[in-house]
Short mmCIF file of C-alpha atoms in Angstrom, two decimals:
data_model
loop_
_atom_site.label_atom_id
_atom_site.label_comp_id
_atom_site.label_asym_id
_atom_site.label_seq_id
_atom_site.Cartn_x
_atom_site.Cartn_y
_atom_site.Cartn_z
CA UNK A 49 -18.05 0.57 -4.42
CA UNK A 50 -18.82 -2.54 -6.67
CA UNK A 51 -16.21 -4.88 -7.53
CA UNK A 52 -18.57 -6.89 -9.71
CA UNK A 53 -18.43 -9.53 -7.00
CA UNK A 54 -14.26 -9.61 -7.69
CA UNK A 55 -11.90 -9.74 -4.72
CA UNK A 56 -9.26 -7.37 -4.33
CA UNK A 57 -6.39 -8.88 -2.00
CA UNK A 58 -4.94 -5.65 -0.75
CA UNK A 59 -1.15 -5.17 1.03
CA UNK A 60 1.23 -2.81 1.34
CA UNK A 61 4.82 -3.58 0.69
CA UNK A 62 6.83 -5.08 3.69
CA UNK A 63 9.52 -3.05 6.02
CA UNK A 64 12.39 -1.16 3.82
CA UNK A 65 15.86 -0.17 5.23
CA UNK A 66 14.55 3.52 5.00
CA UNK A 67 11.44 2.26 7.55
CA UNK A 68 14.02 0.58 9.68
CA UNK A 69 16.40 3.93 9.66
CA UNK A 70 12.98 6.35 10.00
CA UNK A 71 14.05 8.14 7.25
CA UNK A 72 10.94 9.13 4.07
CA UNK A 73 10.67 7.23 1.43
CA UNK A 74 8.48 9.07 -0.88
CA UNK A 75 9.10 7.16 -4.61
CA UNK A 76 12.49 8.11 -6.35
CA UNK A 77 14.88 6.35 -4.18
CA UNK A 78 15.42 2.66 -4.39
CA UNK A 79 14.89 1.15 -0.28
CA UNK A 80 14.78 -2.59 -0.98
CA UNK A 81 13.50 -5.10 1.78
CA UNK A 82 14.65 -6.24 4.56
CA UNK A 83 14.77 -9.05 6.17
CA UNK A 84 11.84 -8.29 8.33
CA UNK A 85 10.40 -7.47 5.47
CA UNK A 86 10.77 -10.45 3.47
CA UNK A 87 9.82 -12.65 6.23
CA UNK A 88 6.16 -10.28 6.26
CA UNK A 89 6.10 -10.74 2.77
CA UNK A 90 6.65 -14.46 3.19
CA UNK A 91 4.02 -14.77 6.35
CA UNK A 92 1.50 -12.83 3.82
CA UNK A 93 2.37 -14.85 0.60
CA UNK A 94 1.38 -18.21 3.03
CA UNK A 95 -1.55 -16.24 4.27
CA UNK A 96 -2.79 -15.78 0.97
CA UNK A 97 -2.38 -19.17 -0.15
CA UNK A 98 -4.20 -20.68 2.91
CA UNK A 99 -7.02 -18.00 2.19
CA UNK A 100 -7.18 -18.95 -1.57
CA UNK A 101 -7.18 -22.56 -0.88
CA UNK A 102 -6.12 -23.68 -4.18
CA UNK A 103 -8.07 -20.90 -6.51
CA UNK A 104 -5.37 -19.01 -8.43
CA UNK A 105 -5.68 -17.08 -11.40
CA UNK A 106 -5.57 -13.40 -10.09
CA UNK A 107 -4.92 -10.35 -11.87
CA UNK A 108 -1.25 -9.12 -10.41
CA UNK A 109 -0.92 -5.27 -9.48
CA UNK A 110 1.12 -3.22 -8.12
CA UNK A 111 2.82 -0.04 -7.67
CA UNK A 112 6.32 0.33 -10.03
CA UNK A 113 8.33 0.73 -7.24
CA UNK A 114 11.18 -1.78 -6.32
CA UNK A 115 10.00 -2.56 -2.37
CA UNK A 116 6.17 -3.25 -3.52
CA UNK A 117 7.89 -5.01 -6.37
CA UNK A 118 9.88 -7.35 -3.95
CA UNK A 119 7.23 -7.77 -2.08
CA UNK A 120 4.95 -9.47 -4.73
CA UNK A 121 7.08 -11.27 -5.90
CA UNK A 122 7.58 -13.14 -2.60
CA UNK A 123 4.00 -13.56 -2.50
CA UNK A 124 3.57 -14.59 -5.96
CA UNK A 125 5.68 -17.60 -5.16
CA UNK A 126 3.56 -18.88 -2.35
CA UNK A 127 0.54 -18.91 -4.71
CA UNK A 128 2.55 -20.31 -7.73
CA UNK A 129 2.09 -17.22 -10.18
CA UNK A 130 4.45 -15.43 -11.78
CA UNK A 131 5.08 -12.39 -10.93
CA UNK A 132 5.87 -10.73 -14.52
CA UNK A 133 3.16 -10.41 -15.57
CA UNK A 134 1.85 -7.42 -13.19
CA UNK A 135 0.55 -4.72 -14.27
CA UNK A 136 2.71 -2.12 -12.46
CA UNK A 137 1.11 1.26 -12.02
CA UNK A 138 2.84 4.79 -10.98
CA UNK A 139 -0.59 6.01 -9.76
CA UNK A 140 -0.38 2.61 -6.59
CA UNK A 141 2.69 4.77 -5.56
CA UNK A 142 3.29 6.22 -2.05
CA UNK A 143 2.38 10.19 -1.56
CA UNK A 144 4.98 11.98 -2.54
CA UNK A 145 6.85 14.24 -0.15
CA UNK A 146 8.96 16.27 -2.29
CA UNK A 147 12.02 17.97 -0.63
CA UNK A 148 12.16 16.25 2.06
CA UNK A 149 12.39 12.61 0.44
CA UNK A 150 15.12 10.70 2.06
CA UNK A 151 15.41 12.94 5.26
CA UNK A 152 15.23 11.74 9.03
CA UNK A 153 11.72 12.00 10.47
CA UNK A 154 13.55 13.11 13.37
CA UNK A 155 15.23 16.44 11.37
CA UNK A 156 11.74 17.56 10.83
CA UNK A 157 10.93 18.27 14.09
CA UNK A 158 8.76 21.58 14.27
CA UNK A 159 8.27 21.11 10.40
CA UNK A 160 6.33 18.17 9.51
CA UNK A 161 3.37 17.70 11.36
CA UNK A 162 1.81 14.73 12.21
CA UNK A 163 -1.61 13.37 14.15
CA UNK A 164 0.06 9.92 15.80
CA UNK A 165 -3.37 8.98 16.52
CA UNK A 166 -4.53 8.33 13.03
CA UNK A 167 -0.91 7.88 11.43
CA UNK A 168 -1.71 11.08 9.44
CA UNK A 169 0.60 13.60 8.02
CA UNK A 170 -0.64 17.01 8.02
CA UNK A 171 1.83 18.85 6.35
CA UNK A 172 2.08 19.09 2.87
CA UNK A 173 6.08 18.41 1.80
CA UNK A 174 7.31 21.18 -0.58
CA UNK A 175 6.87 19.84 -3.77
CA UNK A 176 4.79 16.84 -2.57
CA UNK A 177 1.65 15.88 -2.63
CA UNK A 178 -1.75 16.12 -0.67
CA UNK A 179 -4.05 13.72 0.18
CA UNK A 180 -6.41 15.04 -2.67
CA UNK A 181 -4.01 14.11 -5.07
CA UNK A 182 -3.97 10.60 -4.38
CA UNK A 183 -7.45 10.33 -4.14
CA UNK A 184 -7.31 11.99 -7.70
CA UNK A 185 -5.10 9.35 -9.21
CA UNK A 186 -6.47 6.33 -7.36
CA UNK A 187 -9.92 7.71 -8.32
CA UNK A 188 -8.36 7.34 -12.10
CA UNK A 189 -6.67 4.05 -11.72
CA UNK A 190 -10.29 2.35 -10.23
CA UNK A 191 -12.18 4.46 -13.25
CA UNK A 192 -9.49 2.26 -15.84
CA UNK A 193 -10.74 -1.38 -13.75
CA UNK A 194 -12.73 -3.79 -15.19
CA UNK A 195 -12.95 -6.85 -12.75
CA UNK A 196 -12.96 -9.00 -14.48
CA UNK A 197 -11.08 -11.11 -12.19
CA UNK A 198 -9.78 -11.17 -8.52
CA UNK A 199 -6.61 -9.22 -7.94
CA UNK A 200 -3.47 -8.87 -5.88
CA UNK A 201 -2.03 -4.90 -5.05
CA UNK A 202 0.37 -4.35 -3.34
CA UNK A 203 0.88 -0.50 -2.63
CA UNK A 204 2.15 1.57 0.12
CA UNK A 205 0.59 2.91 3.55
CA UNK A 206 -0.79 6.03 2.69
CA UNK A 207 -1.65 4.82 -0.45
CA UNK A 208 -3.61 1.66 0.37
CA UNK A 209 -5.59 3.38 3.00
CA UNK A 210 -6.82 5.70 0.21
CA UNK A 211 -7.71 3.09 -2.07
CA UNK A 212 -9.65 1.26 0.71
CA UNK A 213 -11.33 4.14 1.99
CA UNK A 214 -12.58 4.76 -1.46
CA UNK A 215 -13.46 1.03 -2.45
CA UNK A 216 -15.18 0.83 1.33
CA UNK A 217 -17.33 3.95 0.41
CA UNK A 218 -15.80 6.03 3.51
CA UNK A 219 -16.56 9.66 3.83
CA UNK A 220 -13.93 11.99 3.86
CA UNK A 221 -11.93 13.02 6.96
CA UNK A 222 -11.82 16.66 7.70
CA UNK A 223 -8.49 16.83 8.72
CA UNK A 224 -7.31 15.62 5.21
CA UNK A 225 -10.09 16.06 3.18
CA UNK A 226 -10.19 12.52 1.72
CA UNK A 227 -11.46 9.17 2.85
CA UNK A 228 -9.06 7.13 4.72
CA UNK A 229 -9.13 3.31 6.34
CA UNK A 230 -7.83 2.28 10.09
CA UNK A 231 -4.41 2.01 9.87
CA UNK A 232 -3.05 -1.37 9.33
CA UNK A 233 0.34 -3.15 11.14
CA UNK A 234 2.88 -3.30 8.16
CA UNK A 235 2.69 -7.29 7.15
CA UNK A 236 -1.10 -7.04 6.87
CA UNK A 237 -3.35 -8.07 3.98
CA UNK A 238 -7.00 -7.98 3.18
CA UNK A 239 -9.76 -8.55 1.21
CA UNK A 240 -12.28 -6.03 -0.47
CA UNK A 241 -15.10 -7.54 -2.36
CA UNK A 242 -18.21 -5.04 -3.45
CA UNK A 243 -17.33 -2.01 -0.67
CA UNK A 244 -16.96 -4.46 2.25
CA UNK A 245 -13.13 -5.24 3.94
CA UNK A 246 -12.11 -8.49 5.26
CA UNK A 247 -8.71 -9.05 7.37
CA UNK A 248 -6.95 -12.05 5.65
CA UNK A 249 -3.65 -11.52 7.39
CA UNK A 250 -3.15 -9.09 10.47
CA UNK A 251 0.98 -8.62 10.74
CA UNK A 252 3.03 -7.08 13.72
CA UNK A 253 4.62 -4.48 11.96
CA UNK A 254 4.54 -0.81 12.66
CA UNK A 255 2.06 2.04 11.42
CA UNK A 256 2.51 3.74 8.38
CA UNK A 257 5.01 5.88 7.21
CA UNK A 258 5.89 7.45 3.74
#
C-alpha cells in the first residue's frame, strides 16, 4: 500500500499491569504502565531518535487509550515533540473482547481458544469483536490518511499486526480471515514506508495479548 513515500513508525504500547497479571485488557479499563513498560517505552523512544537522526516533525497518532497514551508520550520526549498534539483515534484500539474484559486468561480455559503458534485468538468474546472488524475500521482510519508527513502510532498487538498486514499488502489468513504480520516482542518498533516493513527496534517483551 502507498504511503506517498511517508514513513509510518509503528509500536504497540509497552507492558500494562493487566499483561503482567495475564488478565484481558480489551479497551474500557484503565491498565497503566509498568515499569517494564516504561523502560520499553524509553528503549523505543531512544531507538527512534537514533533512527531519526535529528529529522523531527512527525505526525503523532495513536490509539485513545491511557497505556498507548503513556507510551507516546515517553517516546515523544526522546524525540523532543510534544505529545498533545496527537491525533488520538478509537479505531487504533485493541480488539475488543466483550464479556470477558478484565478476566484471567487462565479462567478461560476450555473457552477461549487460542493458536500459540501465531499468537492468534480464535474465539470470538461475547460481545467482542472479530478480526474482520478491525480490518473494517483500520481499513477506514487508512481511507481518512493523507501522508502528508511521517508518523508515529502507537496501537496495540492485535491491532498493529492488522494495520501492518494491510499497509504490507498481506493476504488474508484463513484461520481469521484477515491479513495479519509476524508477531512482534512487546518493546518493538518499525518502519513502513510504501508496503515494505523495516525493524527499527526489536524489544524482549512477550507476544501479544489483548
Amino acid at each position: 500500500m502507498s504511503t506517498k513515500g511517508k514513513r509510518l513508525f509503528i509500536a504497540r504500547h509497552g507492558e500494562t499491569i493487566f499483561n503482567l497479571a495475564g488478565r484481558i485488557q480489551g479497551n474500557d479499563a484503565h491498565t497503566p504502565l509498568t515499569q517494564r513498560g516504561f523502560a520499553q517505552a524509553e528503549e523505543m523512544g531512544r531507538a527512534l531518535a537514533r533512527y531519526l537522526n535529528g529529522s523531527v516533525g512527525l505526525e503523532l497518532t495513536a490509539s485513545d487509550t491511557g497505556r498507548a497514551l503513556q507510551t507516546l508520550s515517553v517516546v515523544c520526549e526522546h524525540i523532543k515533540l510534544d505529545w498533545h498534539q496527537v491525533a488520538a483515534d478509537q479505531r487504533l484500539r485493541e480488539i475488543n473482547m466483550g464479556d470477558w474484559e478484565g478476566l484471567y486468561y487462565n479462567n478461560l480455559s476450555g473457552q477461549l481458544e487460542v493458536d500459540h503458534d501465531q499468537g492468534l485468538f480464535l474465539t470470538q468474546a461475547p460481545g467482542g469483536e472479530t478480526y474482520g472488524d478491525i480490518v473494517a475500521r483500520l481499513t477506514s482510519w487508512i481511507a481518512d490518511q493523507r501522508f502528508e508527513r511521517d508518523m508515529l502510532l502507537i496501537s496495540h498487538g492485535m491491532t498493529s499486526r492488522v494495520l501492518r498486514g494491510l499497509l504490507t499488502g498481506q493476504r488474508p489468513l484463513e484461520l481469521i480471515d484477515a491479513p495479519m504480520a509476524d508477531s512482534l516482542p512487546q518493546g518493538s518498533m518499525v518502519q513502513i514506508v510504501d508496503g515494505v516493513e523495516t525493524i527499527v527496534h526489536l524489544g524482549v517483551g512477550e507476544g501479544e495479548k489483548a
